[in-house]
Amino acid sequence: MRTIKEAEKLTGITSQNIRYYERQKLLSPQRNNENAYREYSEEDIKRLKLIRLFRSLDMPIGDIRRLFDGEVTLEDTIQLQIHRLQTEREKLAAALEFCGLIKEDQLADVNVDAYLHEMEEREKNGSVFAQFLDDYAAVIRSEMEREFSFMPDDRCDKPEKFTEELLKYGEQNHLDIVITKESLSPRLLINGIEYRAYRTSSRYGIVIHCEMLHPEDYIPEGMSAKKYRRYRILSVVALPVLLFIICNLWLMRDVLLQYGWGGLALSLGLMIVLFAADLSFVYYSYGKNFKG
């Protein structure tokens, strides 16, 4: 069995990315019973090398997972990746075409606006928007795992009761939970990922919060911490507010027609109060945490 540092040396994959692949369920190394450290078998090392090979071909994580899970064949997976690469090659060919056109010009004579306009017309903003959606979806998935909360059946004012409620939650939600430090601020492993837990008191009762200890376990591969923070703010503030307003536009229109601007202002105030109450309920009941 190998440690994570040894696995890093043998495969050429950083420990950060090894943890990320584990979180993405591409492999599941054993844990040492005494210290809960990861231990990698020869099969794990082989799988990590396969992951490195497929990622070198720009194969998406989801495709690799489905291949390992036996949902698709290697032939079908490679054929799909060939199609992706051919599409990318077409984009690169267009970029090369522009390079060929530009190199014929002198720097002072380059018609920048014309070239940029042509590029924008060809791209039609499709790839930019698609990348935005992919990044946003990745952050949403990570946030659901990064930190969550639940309301226990007990006050959890003793370490053993805290442990009991955590294990009960894991059983109810099909999570593999191992308590590594029993206390009123316990440490635990959830599906192999390190978390800390703590309890708070709210108007709705006792709430247990669980959060990942290491950023490398939740920040998507290839995304910077700064970019992740921007998308997280967008996910918990901007988009919910926007969707709330859009969903209530019809109500605002009817109120404005019947009661005028005064009625509209009153309705907006009421909606803001209801929206704040909804956010508070979601925070305490479903674990959406708004800390930066």
PDB file of C-alpha atoms in Angstrom:
ATOM      1  CA  MET A   1       0.000   0.000   0.000  1.00  0.00           C
ATOM      2  CA  ARG A   2       1.175   3.520  -0.824  1.00  0.00           C
ATOM      3  CA  THR A   3       0.732   6.887   0.857  1.00  0.00           C
ATOM      4  CA  ILE A   4      -0.682   9.810  -1.094  1.00  0.00           C
ATOM      5  CA  LYS A   5       2.825  11.278  -1.460  1.00  0.00           C
ATOM      6  CA  GLU A   6       4.087   8.004  -2.914  1.00  0.00           C
ATOM      7  CA  ALA A   7       1.082   7.834  -5.236  1.00  0.00           C
ATOM      8  CA  GLU A   8       1.873  11.388  -6.356  1.00  0.00           C
ATOM      9  CA  LYS A   9       5.455  10.395  -7.169  1.00  0.00           C
ATOM     10  CA  LEU A  10       4.484   7.190  -8.993  1.00  0.00           C
ATOM     11  CA  THR A  11       1.731   8.706 -11.145  1.00  0.00           C
ATOM     12  CA  GLY A  12       2.879  12.289 -11.703  1.00  0.00           C
ATOM     13  CA  ILE A  13      -0.475  13.536 -10.381  1.00  0.00           C
ATOM     14  CA  THR A  14      -0.471  16.107  -7.584  1.00  0.00           C
ATOM     15  CA  SER A  15      -1.978  15.161  -4.235  1.00  0.00           C
ATOM     16  CA  GLN A  16      -4.514  17.949  -4.736  1.00  0.00           C
ATOM     17  CA  ASN A  17      -5.736  16.393  -7.979  1.00  0.00           C
ATOM     18  CA  ILE A  18      -5.682  12.887  -6.474  1.00  0.00           C
ATOM     19  CA  ARG A  19      -8.064  14.113  -3.767  1.00  0.00           C
ATOM     20  CA  TYR A  20     -10.169  15.796  -6.436  1.00  0.00           C
ATOM     21  CA  TYR A  21     -10.435  12.566  -8.449  1.00  0.00           C
ATOM     22  CA  GLU A  22     -11.414  10.732  -5.273  1.00  0.00           C
ATOM     23  CA  ARG A  23     -14.135  13.310  -4.617  1.00  0.00           C
ATOM     24  CA  GLN A  24     -15.340  12.797  -8.178  1.00  0.00           C
ATOM     25  CA  LYS A  25     -15.599   9.079  -7.359  1.00  0.00           C
ATOM     26  CA  LEU A  26     -13.002   7.997  -9.915  1.00  0.00           C
ATOM     27  CA  LEU A  27     -11.262   5.952  -7.227  1.00  0.00           C
ATOM     28  CA  SER A  28     -11.834   4.989  -3.609  1.00  0.00           C
ATOM     29  CA  PRO A  29      -8.622   4.196  -1.708  1.00  0.00           C
ATOM     30  CA  GLN A  30      -8.686   2.393   1.590  1.00  0.00           C
ATOM     31  CA  ARG A  31      -8.162   4.178   4.907  1.00  0.00           C
ATOM     32  CA  ASN A  32      -5.662   3.215   7.570  1.00  0.00           C
ATOM     33  CA  ASN A  33      -7.651   2.024  10.584  1.00  0.00           C
ATOM     34  CA  GLU A  34      -5.291   3.738  13.028  1.00  0.00           C
ATOM     35  CA  ASN A  35      -4.942   7.222  11.538  1.00  0.00           C
ATOM     36  CA  ALA A  36      -7.552   7.296   8.722  1.00  0.00           C
ATOM     37  CA  TYR A  37      -4.885   8.268   6.156  1.00  0.00           C
ATOM     38  CA  ARG A  38      -5.445   7.234   2.549  1.00  0.00           C
ATOM     39  CA  GLU A  39      -3.641   4.115   1.352  1.00  0.00           C
ATOM     40  CA  TYR A  40      -3.336   3.375  -2.373  1.00  0.00           C
ATOM     41  CA  SER A  41      -3.158  -0.127  -3.800  1.00  0.00           C
ATOM     42  CA  GLU A  42      -1.472  -1.122  -7.057  1.00  0.00           C
ATOM     43  CA  GLU A  43      -4.925  -1.091  -8.660  1.00  0.00           C
ATOM     44  CA  ASP A  44      -5.421   2.484  -7.451  1.00  0.00           C
ATOM     45  CA  ILE A  45      -2.050   3.470  -8.932  1.00  0.00           C
ATOM     46  CA  LYS A  46      -2.993   1.889 -12.259  1.00  0.00           C
ATOM     47  CA  ARG A  47      -6.341   3.692 -12.240  1.00  0.00           C
ATOM     48  CA  LEU A  48      -4.647   7.027 -11.500  1.00  0.00           C
ATOM     49  CA  LYS A  49      -2.335   6.497 -14.475  1.00  0.00           C
ATOM     50  CA  LEU A  50      -5.377   5.783 -16.665  1.00  0.00           C
ATOM     51  CA  ILE A  51      -7.008   8.963 -15.390  1.00  0.00           C
ATOM     52  CA  ARG A  52      -3.864  10.922 -16.256  1.00  0.00           C
ATOM     53  CA  LEU A  53      -3.845   9.401 -19.757  1.00  0.00           C
ATOM     54  CA  PHE A  54      -7.507  10.194 -20.412  1.00  0.00           C
ATOM     55  CA  ARG A  55      -7.218  13.699 -18.950  1.00  0.00           C
ATOM     56  CA  SER A  56      -4.227  14.291 -21.235  1.00  0.00           C
ATOM     57  CA  LEU A  57      -6.681  13.641 -24.072  1.00  0.00           C
ATOM     58  CA  ASP A  58      -9.006  16.312 -22.572  1.00  0.00           C
ATOM     59  CA  MET A  59     -11.578  13.655 -21.716  1.00  0.00           C
ATOM     60  CA  PRO A  60     -14.215  14.990 -19.267  1.00  0.00           C
ATOM     61  CA  ILE A  61     -14.366  13.622 -15.731  1.00  0.00           C
ATOM     62  CA  GLY A  62     -17.929  12.409 -16.265  1.00  0.00           C
ATOM     63  CA  ASP A  63     -16.928  10.283 -19.250  1.00  0.00           C
ATOM     64  CA  ILE A  64     -14.060   8.703 -17.310  1.00  0.00           C
ATOM     65  CA  ARG A  65     -16.385   7.918 -14.392  1.00  0.00           C
ATOM     66  CA  ARG A  66     -18.960   6.287 -16.661  1.00  0.00           C
ATOM     67  CA  LEU A  67     -16.190   4.246 -18.292  1.00  0.00           C
ATOM     68  CA  PHE A  68     -14.856   3.043 -14.926  1.00  0.00           C
ATOM     69  CA  ASP A  69     -18.391   2.256 -13.741  1.00  0.00           C
ATOM     70  CA  GLY A  70     -18.973   0.082 -16.807  1.00  0.00           C
ATOM     71  CA  GLU A  71     -21.815   2.241 -18.144  1.00  0.00           C
ATOM     72  CA  VAL A  72     -20.050   2.718 -21.492  1.00  0.00           C
ATOM     73  CA  THR A  73     -17.368   0.864 -23.418  1.00  0.00           C
ATOM     74  CA  LEU A  74     -13.873   2.147 -24.067  1.00  0.00           C
ATOM     75  CA  GLU A  75     -14.626   2.228 -27.807  1.00  0.00           C
ATOM     76  CA  ASP A  76     -17.718   4.429 -27.361  1.00  0.00           C
ATOM     77  CA  THR A  77     -15.899   6.727 -24.952  1.00  0.00           C
ATOM     78  CA  ILE A  78     -12.966   7.207 -27.304  1.00  0.00           C
ATOM     79  CA  GLN A  79     -15.287   7.756 -30.269  1.00  0.00           C
ATOM     80  CA  LEU A  80     -17.105  10.508 -28.382  1.00  0.00           C
ATOM     81  CA  GLN A  81     -13.797  12.133 -27.488  1.00  0.00           C
ATOM     82  CA  ILE A  82     -12.664  11.964 -31.110  1.00  0.00           C
ATOM     83  CA  HIS A  83     -15.812  13.888 -32.059  1.00  0.00           C
ATOM     84  CA  ARG A  84     -15.042  16.528 -29.422  1.00  0.00           C
ATOM     85  CA  LEU A  85     -11.446  16.869 -30.564  1.00  0.00           C
ATOM     86  CA  GLN A  86     -12.513  17.168 -34.199  1.00  0.00           C
ATOM     87  CA  THR A  87     -14.861  20.004 -33.224  1.00  0.00           C
ATOM     88  CA  GLU A  88     -12.018  21.648 -31.339  1.00  0.00           C
ATOM     89  CA  ARG A  89      -9.744  21.162 -34.340  1.00  0.00           C
ATOM     90  CA  GLU A  90     -12.237  23.096 -36.476  1.00  0.00           C
ATOM     91  CA  LYS A  91     -12.059  25.971 -34.004  1.00  0.00           C
ATOM     92  CA  LEU A  92      -8.258  25.844 -34.069  1.00  0.00           C
ATOM     93  CA  ALA A  93      -8.310  25.790 -37.868  1.00  0.00           C
ATOM     94  CA  ALA A  94     -10.350  29.001 -37.818  1.00  0.00           C
ATOM     95  CA  ALA A  95      -7.827  30.529 -35.402  1.00  0.00           C
ATOM     96  CA  LEU A  96      -4.969  29.486 -37.692  1.00  0.00           C
ATOM     97  CA  GLU A  97      -6.794  31.053 -40.609  1.00  0.00           C
ATOM     98  CA  PHE A  98      -6.935  34.367 -38.774  1.00  0.00           C
ATOM     99  CA  CYS A  99      -3.258  34.065 -37.894  1.00  0.00           C
ATOM    100  CA  GLY A 100      -2.465  33.589 -41.572  1.00  0.00           C
ATOM    101  CA  LEU A 101      -4.434  36.701 -42.497  1.00  0.00           C
ATOM    102  CA  ILE A 102      -2.938  38.858 -39.769  1.00  0.00           C
ATOM    103  CA  LYS A 103       0.696  37.913 -40.405  1.00  0.00           C
ATOM    104  CA  GLU A 104       0.500  39.480 -43.859  1.00  0.00           C
ATOM    105  CA  ASP A 105      -0.130  42.890 -42.260  1.00  0.00           C
ATOM    106  CA  GLN A 106       2.267  45.298 -40.646  1.00  0.00           C
ATOM    107  CA  LEU A 107       1.528  46.081 -37.011  1.00  0.00           C
ATOM    108  CA  ALA A 108       0.560  49.645 -37.791  1.00  0.00           C
ATOM    109  CA  ASP A 109      -1.768  48.486 -40.564  1.00  0.00           C
ATOM    110  CA  VAL A 110      -3.660  45.759 -38.678  1.00  0.00           C
ATOM    111  CA  ASN A 111      -7.393  46.437 -38.921  1.00  0.00           C
ATOM    112  CA  VAL A 112      -8.114  45.355 -35.373  1.00  0.00           C
ATOM    113  CA  ASP A 113     -11.801  46.221 -35.374  1.00  0.00           C
ATOM    114  CA  ALA A 114     -12.453  44.277 -38.557  1.00  0.00           C
ATOM    115  CA  TYR A 115     -10.682  41.154 -37.265  1.00  0.00           C
ATOM    116  CA  LEU A 116     -12.406  41.313 -33.878  1.00  0.00           C
ATOM    117  CA  HIS A 117     -15.789  41.805 -35.504  1.00  0.00           C
ATOM    118  CA  GLU A 118     -15.236  38.798 -37.741  1.00  0.00           C
ATOM    119  CA  MET A 119     -14.179  36.664 -34.773  1.00  0.00           C
ATOM    120  CA  GLU A 120     -17.225  37.696 -32.780  1.00  0.00           C
ATOM    121  CA  GLU A 121     -19.497  36.911 -35.692  1.00  0.00           C
ATOM    122  CA  ARG A 122     -18.038  33.444 -36.053  1.00  0.00           C
ATOM    123  CA  GLU A 123     -18.130  32.665 -32.387  1.00  0.00           C
ATOM    124  CA  LYS A 124     -21.644  34.073 -31.812  1.00  0.00           C
ATOM    125  CA  ASN A 125     -20.827  34.046 -28.103  1.00  0.00           C
ATOM    126  CA  GLY A 126     -21.872  30.391 -27.986  1.00  0.00           C
ATOM    127  CA  SER A 127     -18.638  29.020 -26.563  1.00  0.00           C
ATOM    128  CA  VAL A 128     -18.368  31.797 -23.971  1.00  0.00           C
ATOM    129  CA  PHE A 129     -21.889  31.198 -22.703  1.00  0.00           C
ATOM    130  CA  ALA A 130     -21.372  27.442 -22.687  1.00  0.00           C
ATOM    131  CA  GLN A 131     -18.212  27.861 -20.593  1.00  0.00           C
ATOM    132  CA  PHE A 132     -20.090  30.098 -18.177  1.00  0.00           C
ATOM    133  CA  LEU A 133     -22.812  27.473 -17.736  1.00  0.00           C
ATOM    134  CA  ASP A 134     -20.251  24.692 -17.246  1.00  0.00           C
ATOM    135  CA  ASP A 135     -18.350  26.685 -14.605  1.00  0.00           C
ATOM    136  CA  TYR A 136     -21.525  27.747 -12.825  1.00  0.00           C
ATOM    137  CA  ALA A 137     -22.840  24.166 -12.719  1.00  0.00           C
ATOM    138  CA  ALA A 138     -19.486  22.935 -11.363  1.00  0.00           C
ATOM    139  CA  VAL A 139     -19.554  25.505  -8.560  1.00  0.00           C
ATOM    140  CA  ILE A 140     -23.156  24.633  -7.653  1.00  0.00           C
ATOM    141  CA  ARG A 141     -22.222  20.940  -7.389  1.00  0.00           C
ATOM    142  CA  SER A 142     -19.175  21.772  -5.259  1.00  0.00           C
ATOM    143  CA  GLU A 143     -21.160  24.063  -2.976  1.00  0.00           C
ATOM    144  CA  MET A 144     -23.653  21.290  -2.263  1.00  0.00           C
ATOM    145  CA  GLU A 145     -20.744  19.160  -1.029  1.00  0.00           C
ATOM    146  CA  ARG A 146     -18.553  21.900   0.468  1.00  0.00           C
ATOM    147  CA  GLU A 147     -20.878  22.793   3.307  1.00  0.00           C
ATOM    148  CA  PHE A 148     -24.284  21.587   4.391  1.00  0.00           C
ATOM    149  CA  SER A 149     -26.485  21.624   7.484  1.00  0.00           C
ATOM    150  CA  PHE A 150     -29.244  19.558   8.990  1.00  0.00           C
ATOM    151  CA  MET A 151     -31.509  19.616  12.033  1.00  0.00           C
ATOM    152  CA  PRO A 152     -30.826  16.701  14.420  1.00  0.00           C
ATOM    153  CA  ASP A 153     -33.320  14.948  16.655  1.00  0.00           C
ATOM    154  CA  ASP A 154     -31.167  15.608  19.735  1.00  0.00           C
ATOM    155  CA  ARG A 155     -29.584  18.765  21.190  1.00  0.00           C
ATOM    156  CA  CYS A 156     -26.132  17.199  20.668  1.00  0.00           C
ATOM    157  CA  ASP A 157     -24.780  18.735  23.881  1.00  0.00           C
ATOM    158  CA  LYS A 158     -22.585  15.682  24.503  1.00  0.00           C
ATOM    159  CA  PRO A 159     -19.876  14.324  22.153  1.00  0.00           C
ATOM    160  CA  GLU A 160     -21.443  10.862  21.979  1.00  0.00           C
ATOM    161  CA  LYS A 161     -24.837  12.343  21.072  1.00  0.00           C
ATOM    162  CA  PHE A 162     -23.186  14.495  18.404  1.00  0.00           C
ATOM    163  CA  THR A 163     -21.551  11.388  16.955  1.00  0.00           C
ATOM    164  CA  GLU A 164     -24.824   9.477  17.058  1.00  0.00           C
ATOM    165  CA  GLU A 165     -26.681  12.174  15.091  1.00  0.00           C
ATOM    166  CA  LEU A 166     -23.901  12.441  12.484  1.00  0.00           C
ATOM    167  CA  LEU A 167     -23.894   8.685  11.913  1.00  0.00           C
ATOM    168  CA  LYS A 168     -27.688   8.652  11.747  1.00  0.00           C
ATOM    169  CA  TYR A 169     -27.639  11.393   9.111  1.00  0.00           C
ATOM    170  CA  GLY A 170     -25.061   9.446   7.114  1.00  0.00           C
ATOM    171  CA  GLU A 171     -27.169   6.292   7.219  1.00  0.00           C
ATOM    172  CA  GLN A 172     -30.312   8.144   6.151  1.00  0.00           C
ATOM    173  CA  ASN A 173     -28.527   9.817   3.221  1.00  0.00           C
ATOM    174  CA  HIS A 174     -26.350   6.867   2.155  1.00  0.00           C
ATOM    175  CA  LEU A 175     -23.088   8.582   3.142  1.00  0.00           C
ATOM    176  CA  ASP A 176     -19.992   6.771   4.368  1.00  0.00           C
ATOM    177  CA  ILE A 177     -19.218   8.685   7.585  1.00  0.00           C
ATOM    178  CA  VAL A 178     -16.233   7.919   9.829  1.00  0.00           C
ATOM    179  CA  ILE A 179     -15.712   9.959  13.009  1.00  0.00           C
ATOM    180  CA  THR A 180     -11.990  10.676  13.401  1.00  0.00           C
ATOM    181  CA  LYS A 181     -12.274  12.957  16.463  1.00  0.00           C
ATOM    182  CA  GLU A 182     -15.229  12.761  18.811  1.00  0.00           C
ATOM    183  CA  SER A 183     -16.030  16.057  20.526  1.00  0.00           C
ATOM    184  CA  LEU A 184     -18.490  18.951  20.403  1.00  0.00           C
ATOM    185  CA  SER A 185     -16.497  20.109  17.350  1.00  0.00           C
ATOM    186  CA  PRO A 186     -15.871  16.705  15.776  1.00  0.00           C
ATOM    187  CA  ARG A 187     -13.747  15.841  12.781  1.00  0.00           C
ATOM    188  CA  LEU A 188     -15.070  13.281  10.344  1.00  0.00           C
ATOM    189  CA  LEU A 189     -14.647  11.714   6.918  1.00  0.00           C
ATOM    190  CA  ILE A 190     -17.599  11.785   4.519  1.00  0.00           C
ATOM    191  CA  ASN A 191     -17.022   9.513   1.534  1.00  0.00           C
ATOM    192  CA  GLY A 192     -13.296   9.865   2.195  1.00  0.00           C
ATOM    193  CA  ILE A 193     -13.306  13.686   2.386  1.00  0.00           C
ATOM    194  CA  GLU A 194     -12.295  15.471   5.596  1.00  0.00           C
ATOM    195  CA  TYR A 195     -14.945  17.643   7.274  1.00  0.00           C
ATOM    196  CA  ARG A 196     -15.413  19.448  10.558  1.00  0.00           C
ATOM    197  CA  ALA A 197     -18.792  19.748  12.266  1.00  0.00           C
ATOM    198  CA  TYR A 198     -20.230  22.228  14.729  1.00  0.00           C
ATOM    199  CA  ARG A 199     -23.631  23.066  16.167  1.00  0.00           C
ATOM    200  CA  THR A 200     -25.586  26.323  16.342  1.00  0.00           C
ATOM    201  CA  SER A 201     -28.896  27.311  17.842  1.00  0.00           C
ATOM    202  CA  SER A 202     -31.582  28.985  15.747  1.00  0.00           C
ATOM    203  CA  ARG A 203     -35.210  29.916  16.074  1.00  0.00           C
ATOM    204  CA  TYR A 204     -36.007  26.582  14.430  1.00  0.00           C
ATOM    205  CA  GLY A 205     -33.888  24.541  16.860  1.00  0.00           C
ATOM    206  CA  ILE A 206     -30.412  23.024  16.918  1.00  0.00           C
ATOM    207  CA  VAL A 207     -28.592  22.943  13.582  1.00  0.00           C
ATOM    208  CA  ILE A 208     -25.514  20.846  12.766  1.00  0.00           C
ATOM    209  CA  HIS A 209     -23.179  22.303  10.141  1.00  0.00           C
ATOM    210  CA  CYS A 210     -20.575  20.256   8.273  1.00  0.00           C
ATOM    211  CA  GLU A 211     -17.885  21.855   6.123  1.00  0.00           C
ATOM    212  CA  MET A 212     -14.889  20.580   4.180  1.00  0.00           C
ATOM    213  CA  LEU A 213     -11.500  21.307   5.710  1.00  0.00           C
ATOM    214  CA  HIS A 214      -9.411  21.618   2.542  1.00  0.00           C
ATOM    215  CA  PRO A 215     -10.254  23.901  -0.421  1.00  0.00           C
ATOM    216  CA  GLU A 216      -8.582  21.499  -2.858  1.00  0.00           C
ATOM    217  CA  ASP A 217     -11.337  19.002  -2.054  1.00  0.00           C
ATOM    218  CA  TYR A 218     -14.116  21.208  -3.407  1.00  0.00           C
ATOM    219  CA  ILE A 219     -12.683  23.759  -5.882  1.00  0.00           C
ATOM    220  CA  PRO A 220     -13.194  22.202  -9.355  1.00  0.00           C
ATOM    221  CA  GLU A 221     -10.096  21.132 -11.206  1.00  0.00           C
ATOM    222  CA  GLY A 222      -8.541  23.955 -13.197  1.00  0.00           C
ATOM    223  CA  MET A 223     -10.598  26.720 -11.529  1.00  0.00           C
ATOM    224  CA  SER A 224      -8.861  29.401  -9.469  1.00  0.00           C
ATOM    225  CA  ALA A 225     -10.007  30.201  -5.925  1.00  0.00           C
ATOM    226  CA  LYS A 226     -10.825  33.770  -7.005  1.00  0.00           C
ATOM    227  CA  LYS A 227     -13.035  32.608  -9.862  1.00  0.00           C
ATOM    228  CA  TYR A 228     -14.724  30.094  -7.576  1.00  0.00           C
ATOM    229  CA  ARG A 229     -15.592  32.853  -5.072  1.00  0.00           C
ATOM    230  CA  ARG A 230     -17.155  34.992  -7.828  1.00  0.00           C
ATOM    231  CA  TYR A 231     -19.381  32.157  -8.998  1.00  0.00           C
ATOM    232  CA  ARG A 232     -20.293  31.291  -5.405  1.00  0.00           C
ATOM    233  CA  ILE A 233     -21.455  34.848  -4.731  1.00  0.00           C
ATOM    234  CA  LEU A 234     -23.438  34.713  -7.961  1.00  0.00           C
ATOM    235  CA  SER A 235     -25.060  31.431  -6.946  1.00  0.00           C
ATOM    236  CA  VAL A 236     -26.179  32.509  -3.473  1.00  0.00           C
ATOM    237  CA  VAL A 237     -27.144  36.127  -4.123  1.00  0.00           C
ATOM    238  CA  ALA A 238     -27.578  37.406  -7.659  1.00  0.00           C
ATOM    239  CA  LEU A 239     -29.359  34.587  -9.473  1.00  0.00           C
ATOM    240  CA  PRO A 240     -31.869  33.712  -6.717  1.00  0.00           C
ATOM    241  CA  VAL A 241     -32.870  37.374  -6.466  1.00  0.00           C
ATOM    242  CA  LEU A 242     -33.197  37.633 -10.230  1.00  0.00           C
ATOM    243  CA  LEU A 243     -35.301  34.479 -10.469  1.00  0.00           C
ATOM    244  CA  PHE A 244     -37.490  35.664  -7.606  1.00  0.00           C
ATOM    245  CA  ILE A 245     -38.176  38.971  -9.360  1.00  0.00           C
ATOM    246  CA  ILE A 246     -38.869  37.311 -12.718  1.00  0.00           C
ATOM    247  CA  CYS A 247     -41.283  34.833 -11.145  1.00  0.00           C
ATOM    248  CA  ASN A 248     -43.228  37.705  -9.581  1.00  0.00           C
ATOM    249  CA  LEU A 249     -43.313  40.087 -12.550  1.00  0.00           C
ATOM    250  CA  TRP A 250     -46.856  39.065 -13.406  1.00  0.00           C
ATOM    251  CA  LEU A 251     -47.983  39.901  -9.884  1.00  0.00           C
ATOM    252  CA  MET A 252     -46.277  43.305 -10.003  1.00  0.00           C
ATOM    253  CA  ARG A 253     -47.995  44.102 -13.293  1.00  0.00           C
ATOM    254  CA  ASP A 254     -51.455  43.259 -11.947  1.00  0.00           C
ATOM    255  CA  VAL A 255     -50.878  45.252  -8.747  1.00  0.00           C
ATOM    256  CA  LEU A 256     -49.670  48.276 -10.727  1.00  0.00           C
ATOM    257  CA  LEU A 257     -52.750  48.208 -12.971  1.00  0.00           C
ATOM    258  CA  GLN A 258     -55.200  47.871 -10.075  1.00  0.00           C
ATOM    259  CA  TYR A 259     -53.644  49.886  -7.222  1.00  0.00           C
ATOM    260  CA  GLY A 260     -51.053  52.176  -8.831  1.00  0.00           C
ATOM    261  CA  TRP A 261     -47.503  52.864  -7.683  1.00  0.00           C
ATOM    262  CA  GLY A 262     -48.403  52.917  -3.979  1.00  0.00           C
ATOM    263  CA  GLY A 263     -49.788  49.411  -4.132  1.00  0.00           C
ATOM    264  CA  LEU A 264     -46.741  48.264  -6.109  1.00  0.00           C
ATOM    265  CA  ALA A 265     -44.364  49.657  -3.462  1.00  0.00           C
ATOM    266  CA  LEU A 266     -46.296  47.886  -0.710  1.00  0.00           C
ATOM    267  CA  SER A 267     -46.224  44.620  -2.664  1.00  0.00           C
ATOM    268  CA  LEU A 268     -42.480  44.907  -3.243  1.00  0.00           C
ATOM    269  CA  GLY A 269     -41.902  45.454   0.465  1.00  0.00           C
ATOM    270  CA  LEU A 270     -43.976  42.396   1.300  1.00  0.00           C
ATOM    271  CA  MET A 271     -42.111  40.284  -1.272  1.00  0.00           C
ATOM    272  CA  ILE A 272     -38.744  41.367   0.164  1.00  0.00           C
ATOM    273  CA  VAL A 273     -39.848  40.314   3.656  1.00  0.00           C
ATOM    274  CA  LEU A 274     -41.120  36.960   2.346  1.00  0.00           C
ATOM    275  CA  PHE A 275     -37.943  36.431   0.343  1.00  0.00           C
ATOM    276  CA  ALA A 276     -35.782  37.112   3.410  1.00  0.00           C
ATOM    277  CA  ALA A 277     -37.904  34.690   5.444  1.00  0.00           C
ATOM    278  CA  ASP A 278     -37.528  32.036   2.735  1.00  0.00           C
ATOM    279  CA  LEU A 279     -33.745  32.459   2.710  1.00  0.00           C
ATOM    280  CA  SER A 280     -33.624  32.161   6.489  1.00  0.00           C
ATOM    281  CA  PHE A 281     -35.711  28.993   6.406  1.00  0.00           C
ATOM    282  CA  VAL A 282     -33.561  27.471   3.658  1.00  0.00           C
ATOM    283  CA  TYR A 283     -30.405  28.359   5.578  1.00  0.00           C
ATOM    284  CA  TYR A 284     -31.468  26.642   8.777  1.00  0.00           C
ATOM    285  CA  SER A 285     -33.457  23.771   7.321  1.00  0.00           C
ATOM    286  CA  TYR A 286     -31.461  22.783   4.249  1.00  0.00           C
ATOM    287  CA  GLY A 287     -27.985  23.976   5.049  1.00  0.00           C
ATOM    288  CA  LYS A 288     -27.341  26.677   2.470  1.00  0.00           C
ATOM    289  CA  ASN A 289     -24.548  28.633   4.097  1.00  0.00           C
ATOM    290  CA  PHE A 290     -23.806  32.185   2.983  1.00  0.00           C
ATOM    291  CA  LYS A 291     -20.384  32.621   4.510  1.00  0.00           C
ATOM    292  CA  GLY A 292     -17.698  33.843   2.116  1.00  0.00           C
TER     293      GLY A 292
END
